Amino acid sequence: MNWIVLLPPLIAAALITLFLRPLKKLSVLVSIGACAISLGGALAIFFADGEAKLSTLSWASLPGLEITIGAMGDPLASMMLLVVTGVGLLIHIFAYGYMKEDPGLSRFFAKLSLFMFSMLGIVLADNLVMMFIFWELVGLSSYLLIGFWFERPSAAEAAKKAFIVNRIGDFGFLLGILGTWAIFGSIHFEELKNSVAATGLPAGVSVGVITLVTFGLFMGCMGKSAQLPLHVWLPDAMEGPTPVSALIHAATMVAAGVYMLCRVFFILDLSAYTMEIIMWIGAATSLFAALIALQQNDIKRILAYSTLSQLGYMVMAVGCSATTEAMFHLTTHAFFKALLFLAAGSVIHGLHHEQDIWKMGNLKKYMPITFVTFLIGTLALTGFPGLSGFFSKESILFAAYHHNKVVFALGLFTALLTAFYMTRLFVVAFLGKERTEDVHHAHESPKVMTIPLILLAILAVIGGFIGIDRYIGPHAISHDSGGYGLVMGLSIASFLIGTGLAWRLYGNVTKEPYSFAILKNKFYSDEVYEAFLVKPQQALARFLAWFDYWVVGGLFVRLSCLSAAGAGEVLRLMQGGSLQAYVVVFILGVALLCYWILVKVAL
Amino acid sequence: MTFLTYLPLLIVFLPVLACLAIASGSPARQTALATVLINLAAVVGLGFFLPQESGYHFVSSFPCIALPDFFTINLTLGVDGLSMAMVLLTAVVSVAAVAVSPIRVRREKEFYICVLLISCGALGAFLSIDLFFLYIFHEVALIPTFLLIGIWGGQDRKFAATQMTIYLAAGSLVLLAGVLAFYFALPEYGRSMDLREIQQVLSTTPFSLASQKFIYPLLLGGFGILISLFPFHHWAPAGYAASPAAAAMLHAGVLKKFGFYGLLRLAVPYLPEGAETYSTLLLVLLLANVLYIGLVTVAQKELNMMLGFSSVMHMGYIFLGLASGTPIGLTGAVVLMVSHGLSAALLFGLASVIREKTGTTLLKEMGGLASKAPLLAFLFILGALASMGTPGLGNFAGELLIFFGAWKVHSWATFFAVWGIVISAVYYLRAVRSIFFGENGKFAAEISDLQGLKEAWPYVLLALFLLAIGLYPAWLIKMIEPSIQVIVNL
Amino acid sequence: MNVFTEITLNHYLALSGLLFMIGLAGVMIRRSILVIYMCLELMLNAANLALVAFNRFHVKPGGIHDYDGQIMVFMIITVAAAEVAVGLALIVSLYRLRQTTNVNDLNALKF
């Protein structure tokens, strides 16, 4: 059953790359068809409710290490599969409309299918190594898709940056996997779970060791889900086409980190220190990103930082041992963030690739469907009561409230900021008066683009009511614990304050009234990295190259060469050409020989 | 079945026959191509019929020197799982090397004779069960390399060729000392050049600690110089930068791995205590290979130097696998040996294509090739991804197994070695970015792409093997497993 | 017995050694090729003298005299003669080429 989900996108990607390049429409059909088949498979697994027939392929089998390509059929996996394939299918359809005129259309869909294959592999993974394999493949797909318009230097640089930062996360992840294998002797989730349930932390493994190992695992999440300090690639990843941003950098790939944390949660739980670190990093990322988003002017950047912020929420939830809440928010976030990105794509498409919100305005008039869906998305994100985002965010805040009040306060403040910047975005882009001439030429997007928007909007609305969280598992903190009303009230209050404030401040302005340089320049993260990491590394590399050329090369190669040549020069002087000198040397040799034989040997 | 017994002999000496044919007038390139293709078919056939049991199969033995009291040297050829993997690598890379060589090259006959001799030497070395011929066949491959680089190479070729050959000859000298020490340390009654007899003798009476401590550094040093272990790596980048595509592909892809093969046959099974004594030194050196050379690679501004240093860097990983001594680590080392050979051949071949098309090898002068030459870009990016360890291609499988194998035994070394995946990503992606993406660099003429399968088939062949190993490594692992078991149990 | 009254083997050997040294010194020091050649002959004849002396004073057990040493001397004289022939031919052609017999001028045998 799992192969029906996993293989069609791979086959699609291979077919398109090898044969179908010139046939654009067919390529698109193949890719979308493959995604649909995967969705069918995911539905089958979902309805089989744990009884699905899943087969395993032995990838490498060695004494002590069994690496298989298999599948997990538990609620966590089947939920995630539905999200990935469902949202993925809608984005595929939207992407056709968005990228229709692009000459590289087939190439785009081939890469999209490759991504789907990799992402589904992560979700289905039944062991850490399989997950790592597909983890890296997802990073590769992201590299290819971010750098899709590769003639643009900025896109090429962004793709490279994304891959390398992800690789740093993978470095930690791999070490975590190695550590887990060394401690527990297995890489399969089922076996690990049983082992931990039975004996907990094996004897002889100190807290320090397990903290390091679990932190390694978390590093993978930091890279993939762009947590502090490995967050720098996500904003730049907006260089890719908007459907890519929607699929990869909002709904699925970045969520893979959170999914992985939930998968290995029982291992992370063994170290209280790591859980604390996860919680704090999540909260910090969330706040950090929200602050930066307040001052961004590119519609995609705002949404990117918003994604960062929401991912921070999810990670924070995991840190508070609330994995169900985290997955719930992941699902609803997939709905409304994909919706927001696609709607933004619709706007960009309609305005002929204008992305600055200060050059938009009154889009309500020109793009009504996009306007409504974007509104729904915004309300869902900011936590309008009743929409899906409200339930999921509030459940996370509730879990945080019971875990650590400071983190709860941070989360609440971030919710306020979220409401603020999203309302700012909405008001500036969709309401008010047109800010430039070009807005008058805007038009609504074709149906192939608006229908996915509508479908996602419906999901964003009903997402809180269809029992996603109950399906995944019990809440960490049940609603009967105290303070539920307080938390609910505070979160609604933060929504109202944030929205209201932004409405007042940005209601009728024509250009940005406030300017906080530090926020606008994203706390100078890129500059800091450039100065403290990139430049020193380049300098070290240059030094080592010089060292290698002169010292190692000089010492071993040139020195031996020079000494051989030098010795030759010295010895050459002995061959003066004078025959009588030769005779003298000859005689001396004979004398030495005679001495040797007569005196030394004879005695 | 007797035909199969003589197949190794055919495989080794067919290139020699082809050389004679070329020397007496047959069309050089076609003969060479036919030879290596027949060899590849023969090797694949050999692989199909290779039984799963451990030990050598299809052994044929021809006495050469028989002085019963001094030494007996027989030309004994045969395969086991490990040799099969290496021979497969050699055959594939030989095909690619001959195929990518330019169609019009001056002194065509000598050129292809040299290439065929290198192939013959490598095949003979891997198929030899006799210690003497193991060494000699490798030497056979050394001189043609010198000629190829010195005569048909690029800039700076004379210096690079001379440096490389003298360096490698010095390494061979140390190796000879090690082999002789090994031979003379064997007990008198069991003194034989035949690896099978050595195995029997040493399984009952292993070497003493003192002799191990003496032999191991000689073997490690000798093979290490051949593999470009730090600090004996200086010959590799300059040598590969100056060499024609075929020489670089064959040397970096195949001949370097001979060193590892020798260590796997001689040092790992029979000198475990010696290895333990020197393990810290080896770990330091291999980490220098990975990290130090990795950073040096980052600083390279020229494509061929970068690829040369990169190949030196990846030897560090294979050394880690060897140093682990565990079945997982050793298997990973062999998988990486094969995969790296394929990916290095792919990259060096394509680098020479890029040099031809753009007229430059400086990274900053290139750019924007992807839009003009998409097939070239696709293949090169595939090779770069392979070399930096992306899953789906063989190198990842090898590196993963090496890390798993070495983690329990040498945790700290593995910790630092894993960082190498980040470093290799940095320089490969930077190279890809500089060459293929972004704006156009300054080219003399319009760049044309590889003309479809007709021109690109050798690279596609290499890529297919990389994918075959990467997507499903079980077949390769199963092939080498019996030999690894034997090695570990000794 | 006095050294000066009876002639023993040692006297002959001393003479032979002295002749050899004089010849050697000549080869090492003299500048003219012909003189060097003559000194070479001197060295050869010194060896001859030593051989004859040994032969003369050597009696095999059983009272038999053998003449091995003197036979060797014949050999050496023959070889010396042949060598002189060849050597003088070489010197003559060398003189014709270089117009000099000064050994210091013949220094091309070098790197």
mmCIF file with all atom_site columns, C-alpha atoms in Angstrom, chain A residues 269-360:
data_model
loop_
_atom_site.group_PDB
_atom_site.id
_atom_site.type_symbol
_atom_site.label_atom_id
_atom_site.label_alt_id
_atom_site.label_comp_id
_atom_site.label_asym_id
_atom_site.label_entity_id
_atom_site.label_seq_id
_atom_site.pdbx_PDB_ins_code
_atom_site.Cartn_x
_atom_site.Cartn_y
_atom_site.Cartn_z
_atom_site.occupancy
_atom_site.B_iso_or_equiv
_atom_site.pdbx_formal_charge
_atom_site.auth_seq_id
_atom_site.auth_comp_id
_atom_site.auth_asym_id
_atom_site.auth_atom_id
_atom_site.pdbx_PDB_model_num
ATOM 1  C CA . ASP A 1 269 ? 11.759 12.956 26.327  1.00 0.00 ? 269 ASP A CA 1
ATOM 2  C CA . LEU A 1 270 ? 14.641 11.128 27.944  1.00 0.00 ? 270 LEU A CA 1
ATOM 3  C CA . SER A 1 271 ? 16.530 14.358 28.370  1.00 0.00 ? 271 SER A CA 1
ATOM 4  C CA . ALA A 1 272 ? 14.890 17.179 30.245  1.00 0.00 ? 272 ALA A CA 1
ATOM 5  C CA . TYR A 1 273 ? 17.633 19.574 29.173  1.00 0.00 ? 273 TYR A CA 1
ATOM 6  C CA . THR A 1 274 ? 16.960 18.996 25.508  1.00 0.00 ? 274 THR A CA 1
ATOM 7  C CA . MET A 1 275 ? 13.255 19.544 26.009  1.00 0.00 ? 275 MET A CA 1
ATOM 8  C CA . GLU A 1 276 ? 13.987 22.847 27.690  1.00 0.00 ? 276 GLU A CA 1
ATOM 9  C CA . ILE A 1 277 ? 16.294 23.862 24.861  1.00 0.00 ? 277 ILE A CA 1
ATOM 10 C CA . ILE A 1 278 ? 13.694 22.906 22.279  1.00 0.00 ? 278 ILE A CA 1
ATOM 11 C CA . MET A 1 279 ? 11.047 24.920 24.044  1.00 0.00 ? 279 MET A CA 1
ATOM 12 C CA . TRP A 1 280 ? 13.174 28.021 24.388  1.00 0.00 ? 280 TRP A CA 1
ATOM 13 C CA . ILE A 1 281 ? 14.493 27.908 20.837  1.00 0.00 ? 281 ILE A CA 1
ATOM 14 C CA . GLY A 1 282 ? 10.970 27.510 19.547  1.00 0.00 ? 282 GLY A CA 1
ATOM 15 C CA . ALA A 1 283 ? 9.717  30.450 21.584  1.00 0.00 ? 283 ALA A CA 1
ATOM 16 C CA . ALA A 1 284 ? 12.687 32.601 20.650  1.00 0.00 ? 284 ALA A CA 1
ATOM 17 C CA . THR A 1 285 ? 12.352 31.832 16.945  1.00 0.00 ? 285 THR A CA 1
ATOM 18 C CA . SER A 1 286 ? 8.704  32.608 17.077  1.00 0.00 ? 286 SER A CA 1
ATOM 19 C CA . LEU A 1 287 ? 9.208  35.998 18.672  1.00 0.00 ? 287 LEU A CA 1
ATOM 20 C CA . PHE A 1 288 ? 12.264 36.873 16.611  1.00 0.00 ? 288 PHE A CA 1
ATOM 21 C CA . ALA A 1 289 ? 10.513 36.194 13.328  1.00 0.00 ? 289 ALA A CA 1
ATOM 22 C CA . ALA A 1 290 ? 7.355  38.022 14.332  1.00 0.00 ? 290 ALA A CA 1
ATOM 23 C CA . LEU A 1 291 ? 9.351  41.119 15.205  1.00 0.00 ? 291 LEU A CA 1
ATOM 24 C CA . ILE A 1 292 ? 11.092 41.113 11.850  1.00 0.00 ? 292 ILE A CA 1
ATOM 25 C CA . ALA A 1 293 ? 7.846  40.608 9.991   1.00 0.00 ? 293 ALA A CA 1
ATOM 26 C CA . LEU A 1 294 ? 6.517  43.884 11.383  1.00 0.00 ? 294 LEU A CA 1
ATOM 27 C CA . GLN A 1 295 ? 8.801  45.839 9.112   1.00 0.00 ? 295 GLN A CA 1
ATOM 28 C CA . GLN A 1 296 ? 8.964  43.839 5.892   1.00 0.00 ? 296 GLN A CA 1
ATOM 29 C CA . ASN A 1 297 ? 7.484  45.159 2.699   1.00 0.00 ? 297 ASN A CA 1
ATOM 30 C CA . ASP A 1 298 ? 7.621  42.195 0.355   1.00 0.00 ? 298 ASP A CA 1
ATOM 31 C CA . ILE A 1 299 ? 4.460  40.163 0.605   1.00 0.00 ? 299 ILE A CA 1
ATOM 32 C CA . LYS A 1 300 ? 6.310  36.881 0.378   1.00 0.00 ? 300 LYS A CA 1
ATOM 33 C CA . ARG A 1 301 ? 8.866  37.894 2.971   1.00 0.00 ? 301 ARG A CA 1
ATOM 34 C CA . ILE A 1 302 ? 6.166  38.758 5.450   1.00 0.00 ? 302 ILE A CA 1
ATOM 35 C CA . LEU A 1 303 ? 4.601  35.374 4.909   1.00 0.00 ? 303 LEU A CA 1
ATOM 36 C CA . ALA A 1 304 ? 8.013  33.719 5.155   1.00 0.00 ? 304 ALA A CA 1
ATOM 37 C CA . TYR A 1 305 ? 8.732  35.248 8.515   1.00 0.00 ? 305 TYR A CA 1
ATOM 38 C CA . SER A 1 306 ? 5.234  34.381 9.551   1.00 0.00 ? 306 SER A CA 1
ATOM 39 C CA . THR A 1 307 ? 6.000  30.771 8.687   1.00 0.00 ? 307 THR A CA 1
ATOM 40 C CA . LEU A 1 308 ? 9.161  30.960 10.751  1.00 0.00 ? 308 LEU A CA 1
ATOM 41 C CA . SER A 1 309 ? 7.147  32.293 13.623  1.00 0.00 ? 309 SER A CA 1
ATOM 42 C CA . GLN A 1 310 ? 4.482  29.599 13.413  1.00 0.00 ? 310 GLN A CA 1
ATOM 43 C CA . LEU A 1 311 ? 7.117  26.905 13.152  1.00 0.00 ? 311 LEU A CA 1
ATOM 44 C CA . GLY A 1 312 ? 8.546  28.330 16.320  1.00 0.00 ? 312 GLY A CA 1
ATOM 45 C CA . TYR A 1 313 ? 5.169  27.780 17.912  1.00 0.00 ? 313 TYR A CA 1
ATOM 46 C CA . MET A 1 314 ? 5.128  24.165 16.850  1.00 0.00 ? 314 MET A CA 1
ATOM 47 C CA . VAL A 1 315 ? 8.632  23.520 18.110  1.00 0.00 ? 315 VAL A CA 1
ATOM 48 C CA . MET A 1 316 ? 7.770  25.278 21.320  1.00 0.00 ? 316 MET A CA 1
ATOM 49 C CA . ALA A 1 317 ? 4.800  22.972 21.694  1.00 0.00 ? 317 ALA A CA 1
ATOM 50 C CA . VAL A 1 318 ? 7.007  19.927 21.292  1.00 0.00 ? 318 VAL A CA 1
ATOM 51 C CA . GLY A 1 319 ? 9.280  21.398 23.907  1.00 0.00 ? 319 GLY A CA 1
ATOM 52 C CA . CYS A 1 320 ? 6.297  21.556 26.241  1.00 0.00 ? 320 CYS A CA 1
ATOM 53 C CA . SER A 1 321 ? 5.713  17.860 25.577  1.00 0.00 ? 321 SER A CA 1
ATOM 54 C CA . ALA A 1 322 ? 2.599  18.700 23.599  1.00 0.00 ? 322 ALA A CA 1
ATOM 55 C CA . THR A 1 323 ? 3.126  16.779 20.392  1.00 0.00 ? 323 THR A CA 1
ATOM 56 C CA . THR A 1 324 ? -0.538 16.449 19.527  1.00 0.00 ? 324 THR A CA 1
ATOM 57 C CA . GLU A 1 325 ? -0.961 20.202 19.754  1.00 0.00 ? 325 GLU A CA 1
ATOM 58 C CA . ALA A 1 326 ? 2.103  20.694 17.614  1.00 0.00 ? 326 ALA A CA 1
ATOM 59 C CA . MET A 1 327 ? 0.826  18.354 14.919  1.00 0.00 ? 327 MET A CA 1
ATOM 60 C CA . PHE A 1 328 ? -2.604 19.942 15.088  1.00 0.00 ? 328 PHE A CA 1
ATOM 61 C CA . HIS A 1 329 ? -1.104 23.343 14.492  1.00 0.00 ? 329 HIS A CA 1
ATOM 62 C CA . LEU A 1 330 ? 1.087  21.893 11.760  1.00 0.00 ? 330 LEU A CA 1
ATOM 63 C CA . THR A 1 331 ? -1.995 20.672 9.941   1.00 0.00 ? 331 THR A CA 1
ATOM 64 C CA . THR A 1 332 ? -4.004 23.847 10.279  1.00 0.00 ? 332 THR A CA 1
ATOM 65 C CA . HIS A 1 333 ? -0.937 25.881 9.438   1.00 0.00 ? 333 HIS A CA 1
ATOM 66 C CA . ALA A 1 334 ? -0.509 23.861 6.271   1.00 0.00 ? 334 ALA A CA 1
ATOM 67 C CA . PHE A 1 335 ? -4.012 24.813 5.279   1.00 0.00 ? 335 PHE A CA 1
ATOM 68 C CA . PHE A 1 336 ? -3.940 28.510 5.930   1.00 0.00 ? 336 PHE A CA 1
ATOM 69 C CA . LYS A 1 337 ? -0.316 29.177 5.124   1.00 0.00 ? 337 LYS A CA 1
ATOM 70 C CA . ALA A 1 338 ? -0.566 27.386 1.806   1.00 0.00 ? 338 ALA A CA 1
ATOM 71 C CA . LEU A 1 339 ? -3.721 29.359 1.229   1.00 0.00 ? 339 LEU A CA 1
ATOM 72 C CA . LEU A 1 340 ? -1.965 32.616 2.054   1.00 0.00 ? 340 LEU A CA 1
ATOM 73 C CA . PHE A 1 341 ? 0.998  31.856 -0.153  1.00 0.00 ? 341 PHE A CA 1
ATOM 74 C CA . LEU A 1 342 ? -1.168 30.787 -3.059  1.00 0.00 ? 342 LEU A CA 1
ATOM 75 C CA . ALA A 1 343 ? -3.302 33.856 -2.643  1.00 0.00 ? 343 ALA A CA 1
ATOM 76 C CA . ALA A 1 344 ? -0.153 35.937 -2.582  1.00 0.00 ? 344 ALA A CA 1
ATOM 77 C CA . GLY A 1 345 ? 0.835  34.120 -5.731  1.00 0.00 ? 345 GLY A CA 1
ATOM 78 C CA . SER A 1 346 ? -2.458 35.042 -7.229  1.00 0.00 ? 346 SER A CA 1
ATOM 79 C CA . VAL A 1 347 ? -1.809 38.672 -6.319  1.00 0.00 ? 347 VAL A CA 1
ATOM 80 C CA . ILE A 1 348 ? 1.714  38.575 -7.736  1.00 0.00 ? 348 ILE A CA 1
ATOM 81 C CA . HIS A 1 349 ? 0.449  36.940 -10.892 1.00 0.00 ? 349 HIS A CA 1
ATOM 82 C CA . GLY A 1 350 ? -2.353 39.432 -11.224 1.00 0.00 ? 350 GLY A CA 1
ATOM 83 C CA . LEU A 1 351 ? -0.034 42.386 -10.743 1.00 0.00 ? 351 LEU A CA 1
ATOM 84 C CA . HIS A 1 352 ? 2.590  40.975 -13.108 1.00 0.00 ? 352 HIS A CA 1
ATOM 85 C CA . HIS A 1 353 ? 5.151  40.045 -10.533 1.00 0.00 ? 353 HIS A CA 1
ATOM 86 C CA . GLU A 1 354 ? 4.913  42.969 -8.203  1.00 0.00 ? 354 GLU A CA 1
ATOM 87 C CA . GLN A 1 355 ? 5.657  41.929 -4.654  1.00 0.00 ? 355 GLN A CA 1
ATOM 88 C CA . ASP A 1 356 ? 5.931  45.158 -2.691  1.00 0.00 ? 356 ASP A CA 1
ATOM 89 C CA . ILE A 1 357 ? 2.798  45.713 -0.616  1.00 0.00 ? 357 ILE A CA 1
ATOM 90 C CA . TRP A 1 358 ? 3.248  49.460 -0.781  1.00 0.00 ? 358 TRP A CA 1
ATOM 91 C CA . LYS A 1 359 ? 2.702  49.248 -4.494  1.00 0.00 ? 359 LYS A CA 1
ATOM 92 C CA . MET A 1 360 ? -0.625 47.495 -4.074  1.00 0.00 ? 360 MET A CA 1
#
